[in-house]
Structures are given as structure tokens and as C-alpha cells.
Coordinates of C-alpha atoms in Angstrom, one line a residue:
X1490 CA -2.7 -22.5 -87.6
X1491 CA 1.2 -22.7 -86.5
X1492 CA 0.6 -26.0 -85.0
X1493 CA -0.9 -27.2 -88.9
X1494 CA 2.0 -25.6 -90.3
X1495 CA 4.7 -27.3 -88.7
X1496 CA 2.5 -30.6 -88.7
X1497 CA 2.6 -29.8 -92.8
X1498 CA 6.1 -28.8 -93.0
X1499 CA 7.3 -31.8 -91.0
X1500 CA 5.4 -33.8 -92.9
X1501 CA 7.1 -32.7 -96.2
X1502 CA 10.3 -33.0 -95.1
X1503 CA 9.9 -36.9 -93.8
X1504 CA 8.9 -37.6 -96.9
X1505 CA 12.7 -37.5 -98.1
X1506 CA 13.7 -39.5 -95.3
X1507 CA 11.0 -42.8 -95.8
X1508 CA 12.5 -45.8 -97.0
X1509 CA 11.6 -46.9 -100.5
X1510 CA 9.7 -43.3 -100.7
X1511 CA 8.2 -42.7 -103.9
X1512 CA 7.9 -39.8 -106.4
X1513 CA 4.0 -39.5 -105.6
X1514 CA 5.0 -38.8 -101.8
X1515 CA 7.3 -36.3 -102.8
X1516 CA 4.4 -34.6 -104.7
X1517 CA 1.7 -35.1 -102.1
X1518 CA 3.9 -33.5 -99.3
X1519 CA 4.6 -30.1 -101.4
X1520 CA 1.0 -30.4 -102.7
X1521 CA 0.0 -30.1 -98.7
X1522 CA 2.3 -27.0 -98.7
X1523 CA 0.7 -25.2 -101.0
X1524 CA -2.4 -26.7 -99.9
X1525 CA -2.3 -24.7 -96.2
X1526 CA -1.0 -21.4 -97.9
X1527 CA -4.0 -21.9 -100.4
X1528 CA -6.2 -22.0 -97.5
X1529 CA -4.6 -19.1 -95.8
X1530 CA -5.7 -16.7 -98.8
X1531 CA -9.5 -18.4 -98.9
X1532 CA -9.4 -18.0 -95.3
X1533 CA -8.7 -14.0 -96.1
X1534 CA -11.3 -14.2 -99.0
X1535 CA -13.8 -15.2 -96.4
X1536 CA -13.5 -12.6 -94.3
X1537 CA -13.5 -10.2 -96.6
X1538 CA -16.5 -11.3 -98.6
X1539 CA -18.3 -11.2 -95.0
X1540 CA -18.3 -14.7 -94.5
X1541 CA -19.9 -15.5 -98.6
X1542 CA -21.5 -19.2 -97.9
X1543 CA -19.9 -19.7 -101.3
X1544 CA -16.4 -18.9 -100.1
X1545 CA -16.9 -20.6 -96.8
X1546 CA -17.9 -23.4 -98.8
X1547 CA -14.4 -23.6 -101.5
X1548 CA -13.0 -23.3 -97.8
X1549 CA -14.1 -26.6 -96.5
X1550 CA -13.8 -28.8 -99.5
X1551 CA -10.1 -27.3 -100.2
X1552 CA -9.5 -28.8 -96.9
X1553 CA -11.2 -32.0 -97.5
X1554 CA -8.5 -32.0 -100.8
X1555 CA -5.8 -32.0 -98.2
X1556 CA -7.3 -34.6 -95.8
X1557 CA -7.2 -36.4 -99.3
X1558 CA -3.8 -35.7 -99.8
X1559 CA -3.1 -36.8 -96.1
X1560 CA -4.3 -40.0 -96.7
X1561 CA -2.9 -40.9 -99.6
X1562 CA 0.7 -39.7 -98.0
X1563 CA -0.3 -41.9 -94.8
X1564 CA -1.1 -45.2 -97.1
X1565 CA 2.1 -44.7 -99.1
X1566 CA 4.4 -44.2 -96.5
X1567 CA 3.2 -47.2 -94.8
X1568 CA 3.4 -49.1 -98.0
X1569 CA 6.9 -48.2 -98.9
X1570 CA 8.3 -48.9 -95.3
X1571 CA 6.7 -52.5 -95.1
X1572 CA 7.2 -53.6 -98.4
X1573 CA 9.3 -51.0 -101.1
X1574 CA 8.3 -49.2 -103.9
X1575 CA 7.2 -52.2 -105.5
X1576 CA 4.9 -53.8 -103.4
X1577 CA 2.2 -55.6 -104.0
X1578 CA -0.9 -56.7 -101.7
X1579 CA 0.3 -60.1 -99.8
X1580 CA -3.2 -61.2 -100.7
X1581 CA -2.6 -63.5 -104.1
X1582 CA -6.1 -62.9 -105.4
X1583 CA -6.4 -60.2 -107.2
X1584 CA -9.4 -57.7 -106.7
X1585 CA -12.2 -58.1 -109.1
X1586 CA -13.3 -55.2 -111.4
X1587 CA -16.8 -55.3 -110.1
X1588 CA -15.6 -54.6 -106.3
X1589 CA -13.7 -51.9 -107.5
X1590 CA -16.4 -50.1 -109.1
X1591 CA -18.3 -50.5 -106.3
X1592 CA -15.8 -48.9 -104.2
X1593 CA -16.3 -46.1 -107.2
X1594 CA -19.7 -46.1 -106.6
X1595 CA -19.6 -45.8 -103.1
X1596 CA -16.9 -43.0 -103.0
X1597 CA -19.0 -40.8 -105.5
X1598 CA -21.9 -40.8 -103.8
X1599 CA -20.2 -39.9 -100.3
X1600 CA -18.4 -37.5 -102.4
X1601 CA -21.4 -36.0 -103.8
X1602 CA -23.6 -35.9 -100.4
X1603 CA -20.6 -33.8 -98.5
X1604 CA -20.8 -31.5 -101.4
X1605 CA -24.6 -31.1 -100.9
X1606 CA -24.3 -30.8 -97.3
X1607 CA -22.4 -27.7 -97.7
X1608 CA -25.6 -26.0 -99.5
X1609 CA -27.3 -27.4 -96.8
X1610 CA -25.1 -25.0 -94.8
X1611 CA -24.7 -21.9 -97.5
X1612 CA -28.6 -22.5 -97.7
X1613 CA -29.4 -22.6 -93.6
X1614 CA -29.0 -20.8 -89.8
X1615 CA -25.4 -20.7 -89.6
X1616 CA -24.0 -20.1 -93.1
X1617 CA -22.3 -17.0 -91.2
X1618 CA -23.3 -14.8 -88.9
X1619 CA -26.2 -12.9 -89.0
X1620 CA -25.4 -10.7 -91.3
X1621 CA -24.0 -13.0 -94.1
X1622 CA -26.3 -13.8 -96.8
X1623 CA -27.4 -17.1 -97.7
X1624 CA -27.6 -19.8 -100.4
X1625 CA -31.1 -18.8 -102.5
X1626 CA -31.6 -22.2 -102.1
X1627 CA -35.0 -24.0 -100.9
X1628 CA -33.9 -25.4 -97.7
X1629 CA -36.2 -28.1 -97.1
X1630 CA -35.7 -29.8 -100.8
X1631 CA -32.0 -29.0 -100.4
X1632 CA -32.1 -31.5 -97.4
X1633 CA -34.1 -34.1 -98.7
X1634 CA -31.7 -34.3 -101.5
X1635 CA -28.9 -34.4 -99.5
X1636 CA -30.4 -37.0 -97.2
X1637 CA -31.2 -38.9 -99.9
X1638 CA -27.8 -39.9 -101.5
X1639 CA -26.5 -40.1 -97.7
X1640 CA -29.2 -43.0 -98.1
X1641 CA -28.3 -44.2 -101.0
X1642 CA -24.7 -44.4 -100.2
X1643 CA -25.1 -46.6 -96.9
X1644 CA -27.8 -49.1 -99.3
X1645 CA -24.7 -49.3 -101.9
X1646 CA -22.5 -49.8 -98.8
X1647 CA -24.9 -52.4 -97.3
X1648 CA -24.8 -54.2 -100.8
X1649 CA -21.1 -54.0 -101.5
X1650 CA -20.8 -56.1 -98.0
X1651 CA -23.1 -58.4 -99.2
X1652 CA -21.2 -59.2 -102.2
X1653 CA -18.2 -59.4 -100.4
X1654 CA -19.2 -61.9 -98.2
X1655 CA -19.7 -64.0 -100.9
X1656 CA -15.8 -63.8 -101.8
X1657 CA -13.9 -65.4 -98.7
X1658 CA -10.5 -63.4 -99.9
X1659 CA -12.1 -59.9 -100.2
X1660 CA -14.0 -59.8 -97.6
X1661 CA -10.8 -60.4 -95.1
X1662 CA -9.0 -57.7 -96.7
X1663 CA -11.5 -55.3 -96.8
X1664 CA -14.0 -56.1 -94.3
X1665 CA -12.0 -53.8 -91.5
X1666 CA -12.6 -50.7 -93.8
X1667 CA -16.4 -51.4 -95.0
X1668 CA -17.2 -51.8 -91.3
X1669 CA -15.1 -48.7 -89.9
X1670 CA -17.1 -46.8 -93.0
X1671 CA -20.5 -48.0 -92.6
X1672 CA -20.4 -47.1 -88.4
X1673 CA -19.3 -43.7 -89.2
X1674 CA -21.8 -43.2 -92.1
X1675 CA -24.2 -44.4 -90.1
X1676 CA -23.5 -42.4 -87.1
X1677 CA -22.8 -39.2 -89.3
X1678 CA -26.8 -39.6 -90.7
X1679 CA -28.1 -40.0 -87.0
X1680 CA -26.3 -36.6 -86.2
X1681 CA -27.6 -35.1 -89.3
X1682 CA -31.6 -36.6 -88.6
X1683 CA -31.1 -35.1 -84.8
X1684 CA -29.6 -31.8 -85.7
X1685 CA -32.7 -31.1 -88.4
X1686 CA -35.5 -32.4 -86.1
X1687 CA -33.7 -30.5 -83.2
X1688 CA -33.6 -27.3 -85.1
X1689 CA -30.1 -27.1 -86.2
X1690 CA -28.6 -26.2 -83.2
X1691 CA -24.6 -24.7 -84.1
X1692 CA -23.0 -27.4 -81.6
X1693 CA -24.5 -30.6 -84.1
X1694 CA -23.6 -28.8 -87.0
X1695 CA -19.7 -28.6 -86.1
X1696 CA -20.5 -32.4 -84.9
X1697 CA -21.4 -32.9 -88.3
X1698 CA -18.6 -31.6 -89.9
X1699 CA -16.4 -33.1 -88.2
X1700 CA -18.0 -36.4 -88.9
X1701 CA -18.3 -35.6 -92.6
X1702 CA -14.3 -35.4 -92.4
X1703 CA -14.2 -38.5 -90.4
X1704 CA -16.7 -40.3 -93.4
X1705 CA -14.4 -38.8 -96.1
X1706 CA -11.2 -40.5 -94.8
X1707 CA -12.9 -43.6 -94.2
X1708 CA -14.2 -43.8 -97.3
X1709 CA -10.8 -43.1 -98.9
X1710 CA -9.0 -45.9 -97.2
X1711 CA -11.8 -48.0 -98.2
X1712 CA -11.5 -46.7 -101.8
X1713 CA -7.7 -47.2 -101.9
X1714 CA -7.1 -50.6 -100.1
X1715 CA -9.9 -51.5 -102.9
X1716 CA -7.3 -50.8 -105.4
X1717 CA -4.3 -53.2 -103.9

């Protein structure tokens, strides 16, 4: 938790010092301040409520609005010291409006299948300990639902590179990002397949969360260099 701190507080502080920093880094940086001390007083409520699956789960996804928040500090800062605050994409073509819904697309329904996968969890084995209660949630349907837009997502993923290839100019500049998402999705719903049929063992489910982190940022950058 100190090491997070510091990594946060350092963070917010070479914001000032970027060159051609903008007012959105400024913002994101203190955002991430308050972000960690938010999560120190859910990490309290969780305790308290004897690990509640529904405070365990406002615990993950308010660090999943941070990893957000990292991101979106990474790609600016990297973007102001190349180019300035009023860069533009070295790529002349602009991206078309149908490639960027599909990003939309594709980020909503990653979006939406982390969100089910933590009632998967509140619902399942190791929503707490043994003592915490659980989700009154029908496990098995649970699942298949939350298997199901995982599915979804990689078919909306496997058709947005189809389209792309069709567009010499996009696919170059976003091909590294489709690919880095589609390997990680894809990996992410092996480990979720294996941990169900193995009987949801606790080592695959921390696997799996940290993949679902690892599918969120990917997305995100795949979302965002969408938008340049």
C-alpha cells in the first residue's frame, strides 16, 4: 500500500513537470489521489461489513477506475512529450465513424462482462471467507451470461479486424492494439473455461483477475488510439 502511494504521489507531482502537460493530466493525477484514499475507506468498509461481496465488489471496479485513470495519464504524457498539446495523429486519414463505434462497441461489452464477472464472484466459493455471505444469485445462469458477452465481445473483436483489414491506413495504426486485445481476451476466457470446469480453484480466480485488469487496459488503449 506505501509502495502505491508513493507510485500515486510521484505520479501527481510529474505531471507539473511534463512538457506541453495538459489540464486533463493535472486532473487525472489528483483524481488518482483521491482515487487510493477512496480505496483506503472501501478497503475499511470491507472489513467491517465481513468481507459483503457487494463491497468487495465497489472495491475492485473503483480500482479498475484508477487503472482507467492510469491509462489515460500514460497516453497523455506520451502525447504531450512527442508532439505538444496540440497534437494530432501523424496518420493523415482520419478515423472513420464506423471504426470508432466499433471500438464503442467493443469497450462496452468488455466493460459489461468484468462487471458480471464480479457476481460471478459475489455469487461463488470465494466471495470471502467462509463465513461471508454470498450474492443470492443462481450461479450457473450467472456464468453463462457472463461467458456469453465474453463471447460476444471477442466475435465483435474478430469482426472489427475484419473491417480493418479492409482499410490499409487503419489497420497499421491500430492493428498492434486489436491484436495485444484479442490474445489477452482470448487467454483471459481459457482461464475462465479451466477455472469452472476445474472447480474454481482460488489460485485461477486471482489469475483471472488479474487478467481481467490486463483485458481492461488493453481494451482502453485500443479504445483511445481509436479516437486519434
Amino acid at each position: 500500500m506505501y509502495l502505491l502511494s508513493a507510485a500515486v504521489v510521484a505520479s501527481a507531482l510529474g505531471s507539473f513537470f511534463v512538457k506541453s502537460r495538459n489540464r486533463s493530466m493535472i486532473w487525472l493525477s489528483i483524481g488518482l489521489v483521491i482515487g487510493v484514499l477512496t480505496q483506503v475507506l472501501l478497503g475499511a468498509v470491507v472489513v467491517l461489513t465481513g468481507l459483503n461481496p457487494w463491497s468487495n465488489m465497489a472495491h475492485f471496479l473503483v480500482s479498475l477506475v484508477l487503472v482507467t485513470m492510469a491509462v489515460f495519464l500514460v497516453e497523455f504524457a506520451g502525447t504531450a512529450n512527442v508532439e505538444g498539446d496540440s497534437a494530432i495523429s501523424d496518420q493523415t486519414t482520419p478515423i472513420r465513424q464506423t471504426t470508432k463505434l466499433s471500438a464503442n462497441i467493443i469497450l462496452g461489452l468488455c466493460g459489461l462482462a468484468i462487471i458480471l464477472g464480479t457476481l460471478v464472484t459475489g455469487a461463488g466459493p470465494h466471495a470471502g471467507d467462509e463465513n461471508a455471505i454470498r450474492l443470492t444469485l443462481n450461479l450457473r445462469s450467472i456464468t453463462r451470461i457472463h461467458s456469453a458477452t465474453v463471447l460476444l465481445c471477442i466475435a465483435a473483436t474478430l469482426i472489427f479486424i475484419a473491417q480493418m483489414r479492409r482499410n490499409i491506413s487503419e489497420w497499421t495504426r491500430l492493428r498492434a492494439e486489436l491484436e495485444i486485445f484479442l490474445f489477452v481476451a482470448v487467454a483471459q476466457g481459457g482461464v475462465g473455461y479451466l477455472q469452472y470446469f476445474a472447480g474454481v480453484p482460488a489460485q485461477l480466480v486471482a489469475v483471472h483477475v488479474v487478467f481481467a485488469v490486463a483485458v481492461w487496459i488493453s481494451v482502453l488503449r485500443l479504445w483511445i488510439k481509436s479516437r486519434v
